[in-house]
XYZ file of C-alpha atoms in Angstrom:
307
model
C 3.415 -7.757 27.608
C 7.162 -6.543 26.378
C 7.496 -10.337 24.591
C 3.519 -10.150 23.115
C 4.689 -6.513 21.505
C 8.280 -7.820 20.153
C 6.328 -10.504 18.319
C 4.134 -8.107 17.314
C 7.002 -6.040 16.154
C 8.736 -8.591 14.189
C 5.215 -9.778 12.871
C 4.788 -6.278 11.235
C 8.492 -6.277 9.929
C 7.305 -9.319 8.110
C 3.972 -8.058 6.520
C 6.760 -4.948 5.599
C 8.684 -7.371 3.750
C 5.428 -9.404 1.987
C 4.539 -5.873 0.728
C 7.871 -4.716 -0.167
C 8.736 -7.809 -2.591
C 5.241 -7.507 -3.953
C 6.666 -4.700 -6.168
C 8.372 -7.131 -7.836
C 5.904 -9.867 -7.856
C 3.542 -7.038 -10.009
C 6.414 -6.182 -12.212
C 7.021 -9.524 -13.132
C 3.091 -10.375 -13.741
C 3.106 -7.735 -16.140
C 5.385 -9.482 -18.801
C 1.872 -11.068 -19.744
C -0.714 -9.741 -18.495
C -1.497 -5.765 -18.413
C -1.704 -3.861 -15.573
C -5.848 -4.356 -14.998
C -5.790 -7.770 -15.804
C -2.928 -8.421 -13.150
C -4.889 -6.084 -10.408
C -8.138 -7.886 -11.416
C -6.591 -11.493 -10.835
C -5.232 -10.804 -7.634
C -7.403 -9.126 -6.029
C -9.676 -11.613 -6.707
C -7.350 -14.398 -5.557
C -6.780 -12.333 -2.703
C -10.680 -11.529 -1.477
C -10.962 -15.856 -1.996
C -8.477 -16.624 0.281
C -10.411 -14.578 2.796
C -13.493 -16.517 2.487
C -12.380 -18.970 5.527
C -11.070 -16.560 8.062
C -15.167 -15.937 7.989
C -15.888 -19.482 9.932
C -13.008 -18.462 12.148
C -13.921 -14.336 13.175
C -17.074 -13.332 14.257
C -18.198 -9.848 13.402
C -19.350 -7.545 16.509
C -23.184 -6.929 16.543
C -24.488 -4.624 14.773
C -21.170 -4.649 12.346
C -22.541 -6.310 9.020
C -25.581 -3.864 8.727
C -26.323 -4.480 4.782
C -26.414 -1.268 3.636
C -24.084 0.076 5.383
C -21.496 -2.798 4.511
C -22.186 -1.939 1.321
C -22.105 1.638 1.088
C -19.038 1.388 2.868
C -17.446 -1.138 1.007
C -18.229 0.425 -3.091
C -16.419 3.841 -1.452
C -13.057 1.889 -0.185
C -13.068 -0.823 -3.609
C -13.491 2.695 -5.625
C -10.282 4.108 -3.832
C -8.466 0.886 -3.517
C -8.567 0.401 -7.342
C -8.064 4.094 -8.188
C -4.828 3.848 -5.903
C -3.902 0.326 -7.340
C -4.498 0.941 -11.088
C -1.939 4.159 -11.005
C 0.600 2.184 -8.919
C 0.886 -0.832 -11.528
C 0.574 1.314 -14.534
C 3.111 3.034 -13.101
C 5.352 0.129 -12.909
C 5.819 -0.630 -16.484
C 7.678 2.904 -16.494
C 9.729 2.718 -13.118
C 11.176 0.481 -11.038
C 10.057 -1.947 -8.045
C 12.470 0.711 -5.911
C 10.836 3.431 -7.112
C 7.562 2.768 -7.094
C 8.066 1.278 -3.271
C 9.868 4.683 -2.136
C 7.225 6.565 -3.967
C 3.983 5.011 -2.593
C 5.555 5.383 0.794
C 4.409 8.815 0.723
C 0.873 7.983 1.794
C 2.064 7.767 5.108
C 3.162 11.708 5.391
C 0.498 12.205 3.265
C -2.237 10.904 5.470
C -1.652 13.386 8.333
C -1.792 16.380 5.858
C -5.058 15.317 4.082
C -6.082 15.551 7.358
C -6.461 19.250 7.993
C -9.222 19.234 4.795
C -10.976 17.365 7.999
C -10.273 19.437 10.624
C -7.241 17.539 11.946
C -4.632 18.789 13.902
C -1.360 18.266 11.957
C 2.003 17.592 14.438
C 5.166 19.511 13.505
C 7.236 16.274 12.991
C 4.677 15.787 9.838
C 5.774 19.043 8.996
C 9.216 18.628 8.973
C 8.968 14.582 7.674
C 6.929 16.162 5.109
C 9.760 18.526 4.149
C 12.421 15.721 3.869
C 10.570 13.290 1.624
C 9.707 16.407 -0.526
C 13.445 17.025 -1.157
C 13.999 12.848 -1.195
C 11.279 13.045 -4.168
C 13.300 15.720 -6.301
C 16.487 13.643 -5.307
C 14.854 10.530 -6.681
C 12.560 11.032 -9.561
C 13.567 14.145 -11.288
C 16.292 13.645 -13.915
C 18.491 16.770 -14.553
C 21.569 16.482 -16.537
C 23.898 19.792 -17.389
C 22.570 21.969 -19.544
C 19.238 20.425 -20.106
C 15.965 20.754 -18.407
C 14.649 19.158 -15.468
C 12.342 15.947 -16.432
C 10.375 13.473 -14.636
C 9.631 9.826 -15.038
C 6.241 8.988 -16.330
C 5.862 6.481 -14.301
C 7.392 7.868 -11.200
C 4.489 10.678 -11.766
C 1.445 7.446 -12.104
C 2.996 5.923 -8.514
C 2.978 9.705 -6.825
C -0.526 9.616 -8.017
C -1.235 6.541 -6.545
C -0.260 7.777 -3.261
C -2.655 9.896 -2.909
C -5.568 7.466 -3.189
C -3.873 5.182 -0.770
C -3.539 8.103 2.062
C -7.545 8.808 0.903
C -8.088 5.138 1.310
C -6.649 5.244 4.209
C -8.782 7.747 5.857
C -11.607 6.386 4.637
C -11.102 3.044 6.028
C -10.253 4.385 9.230
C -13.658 6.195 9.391
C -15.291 2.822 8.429
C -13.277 0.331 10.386
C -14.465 1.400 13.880
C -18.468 1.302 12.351
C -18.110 -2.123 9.909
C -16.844 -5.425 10.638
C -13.453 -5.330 9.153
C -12.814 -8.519 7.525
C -15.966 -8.465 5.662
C -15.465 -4.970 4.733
C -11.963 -5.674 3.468
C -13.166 -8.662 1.143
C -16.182 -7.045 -0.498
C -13.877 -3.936 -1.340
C -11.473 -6.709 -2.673
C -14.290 -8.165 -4.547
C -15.268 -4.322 -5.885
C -11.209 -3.584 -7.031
C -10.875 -7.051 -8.818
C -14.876 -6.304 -10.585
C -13.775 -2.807 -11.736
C -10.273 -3.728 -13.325
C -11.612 -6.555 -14.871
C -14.405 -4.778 -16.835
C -10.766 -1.815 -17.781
C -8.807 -4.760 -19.007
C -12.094 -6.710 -21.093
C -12.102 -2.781 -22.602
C -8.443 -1.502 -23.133
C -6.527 -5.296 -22.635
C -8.472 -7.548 -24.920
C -4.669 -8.766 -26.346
C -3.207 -9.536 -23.232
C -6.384 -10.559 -20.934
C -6.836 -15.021 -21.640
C -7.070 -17.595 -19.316
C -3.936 -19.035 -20.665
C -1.799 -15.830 -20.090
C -2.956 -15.707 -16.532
C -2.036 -19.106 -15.818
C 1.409 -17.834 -16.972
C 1.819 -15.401 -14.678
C 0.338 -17.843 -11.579
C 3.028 -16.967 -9.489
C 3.319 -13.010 -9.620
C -0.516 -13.468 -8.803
C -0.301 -16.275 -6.434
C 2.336 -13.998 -4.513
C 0.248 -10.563 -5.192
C -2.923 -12.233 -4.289
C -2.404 -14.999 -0.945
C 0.912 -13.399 0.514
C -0.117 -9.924 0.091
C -3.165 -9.554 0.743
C -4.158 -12.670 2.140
C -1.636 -13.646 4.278
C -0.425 -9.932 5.187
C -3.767 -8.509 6.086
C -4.239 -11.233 8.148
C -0.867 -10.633 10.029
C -1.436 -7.247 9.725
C -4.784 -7.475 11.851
C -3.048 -10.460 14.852
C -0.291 -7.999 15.408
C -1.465 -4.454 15.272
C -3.516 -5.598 18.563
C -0.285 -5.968 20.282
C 1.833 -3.102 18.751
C 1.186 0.730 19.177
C -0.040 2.591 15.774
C 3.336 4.851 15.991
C 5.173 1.698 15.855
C 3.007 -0.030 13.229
C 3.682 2.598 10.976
C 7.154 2.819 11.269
C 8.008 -0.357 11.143
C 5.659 -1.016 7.794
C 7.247 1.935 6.275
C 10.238 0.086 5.915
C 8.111 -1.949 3.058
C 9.775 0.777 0.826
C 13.771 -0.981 1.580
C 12.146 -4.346 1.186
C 11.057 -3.097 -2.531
C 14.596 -1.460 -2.871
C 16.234 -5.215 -1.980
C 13.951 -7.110 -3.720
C 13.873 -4.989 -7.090
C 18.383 -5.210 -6.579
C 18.072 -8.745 -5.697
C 15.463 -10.177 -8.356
C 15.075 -8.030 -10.980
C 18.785 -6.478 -11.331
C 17.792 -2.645 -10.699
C 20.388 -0.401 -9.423
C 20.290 3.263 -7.678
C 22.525 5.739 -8.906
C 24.353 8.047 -5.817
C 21.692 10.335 -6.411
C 18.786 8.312 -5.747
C 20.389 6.841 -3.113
C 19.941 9.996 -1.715
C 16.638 10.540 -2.227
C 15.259 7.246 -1.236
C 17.601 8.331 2.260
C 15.794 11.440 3.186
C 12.410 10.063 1.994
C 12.345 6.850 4.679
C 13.745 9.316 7.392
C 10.824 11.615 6.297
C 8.292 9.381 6.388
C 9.728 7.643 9.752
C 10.305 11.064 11.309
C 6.736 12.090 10.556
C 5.124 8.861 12.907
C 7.728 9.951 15.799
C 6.172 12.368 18.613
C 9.109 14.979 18.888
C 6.765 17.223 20.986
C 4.973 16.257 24.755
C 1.188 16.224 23.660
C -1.870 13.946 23.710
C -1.581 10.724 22.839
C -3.821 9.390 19.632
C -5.635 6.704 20.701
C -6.907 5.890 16.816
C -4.864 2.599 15.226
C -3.838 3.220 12.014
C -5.362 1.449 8.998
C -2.384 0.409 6.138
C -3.108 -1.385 3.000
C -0.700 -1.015 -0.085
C 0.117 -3.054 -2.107
């Protein structure tokens, strides 16, 4: 059982990196394509390469009900592509760092959507809560001497994003132990690619051809098969093996892998101060998934899909 959960460990640590250098991988799309066109291209690359995995799971009786599916399905694609429009918009104003640090936040922010629910919030969430907070004002807001405080445009698109993942989140979670999971995640991939397509054919008629998205084939072909294709799937295998407190952890380390991969490939640099702030925001969102306090266990797996 201890070897079955380390390779489930350093299966998630790998789905954390897919995700992380996807930041970059949706900056770089965006040299020709916009940011709906891009979204629209790989999420429907992504929801294709699902197709198979549907000779290869079954789905639990009583799973696929059609309207349910369906219901079910319009209400996470609606979310999904709320949280995934702000997050790439955001990108042509901030950096792959950023933006992973930034959308990190779901993870704290999950927890305190909660209480609108009736959920018990932990004190840890509290106090992770508190850190990113101060990590956020560390890393986003610009404050020189003698002028006043200003934020980055699209720092401000990405913390909006955030908050549709953490809502997507919840609502998958209510859905995933009522729908068959695969199916639901491709129809709400289907649903996010439909609904940015029909934004770009309205607000990216320059940028949105057939022969611009074949130049950005490999931003997509990353976007689309490795991160959502390939890293749901992983996702799925390992999180049967690993405990949701560890899952989340270790996927919350996505945000470094954007941090390395925005340094490595795209030449972006932290100054000292948002060093800082990208510091206290991963041991924020880290300490929020750790049980400080003796209490009942959760026995609900967490649901993560960002990027």
């Amino acid at each position: 059982m201890e070897t079955r959960n380390i390779r489930a460990d350093l299966t998630l640590l790998l789905v954390a990196a897919i995700w992380g250098f996807a930041f970059v991988a949706q900056r770089l799309g965006m040299d020709y394509l916009g940011p709906f066109g891009f979204n629209g291209s790989r999420f429907l690359l992504g929801a294709v390469s699902l197709l198979p995995l549907l000779l290869i799971f079954r789905p639990k009786p009583g799973s696929t009900e059609p309207r349910a599916m369906i219901r079910g399905s319009i209400t996470a694609g609606i979310f999904l592509f709320l949280g995934a429009s702000l997050q790439q918009a955001g990108l042509l104003w901030t950096s792959a760092g950023n933006a992973g640090f930034i959308t990190g936040l779901y993870i704290i922010i999950v927890p305190l959507m909660g209480l609108l629910l009736g959920h018990v919030t932990r004190l840890n969430t509290w106090l992770g809560g508190l850190f990113a907070v101060v990590g956020l004002y560390f890393l986003t807001v610009n404050q020189s001497a003698g002028e006043s405080f200003s934020i980055n445009t699209g720092d401000l698109l990405v913390l909006g994003s955030a908050f549709f993942w953490a809502a997507h989140v919840i609502v998958i979670g209510k859905l995933a132990s009522q729908l068959d999971n695969l199916r639901l995640a491709i129809i709400q991939f289907f649903i996010c690619a439909l609904l940015s397509f029909i934004v770009a054919i309205m607000f990216e008629q320059d940028t949105l051809s057939l022969a611009n998205i074949a130049l950005a084939w490999q931003p997509i072909a990353y976007a689309g098969l490795l991160s959502v294709g390939v890293a749901y799937t992983l996702q799925v295998v390992a999180q049967r093996d690993a405990p949701a407190s560890h899952a989340a952890i270790i996927m919350s380390l996505e945000a470094v892998f954007a941090a390395i991969g925005g340094w490595w490939l795209l030449a972006e640099d932290f100054s000292d101060r948002a060093l800082i702030g990208c510091s206290l925001m991963l041991a924020g969102m880290i300490l929020s998934q750790l049980n400080l306090f003796r209490g009942k266990k959760s026995s609900k797996k967490s649901v993560h899909t960002t990027s």
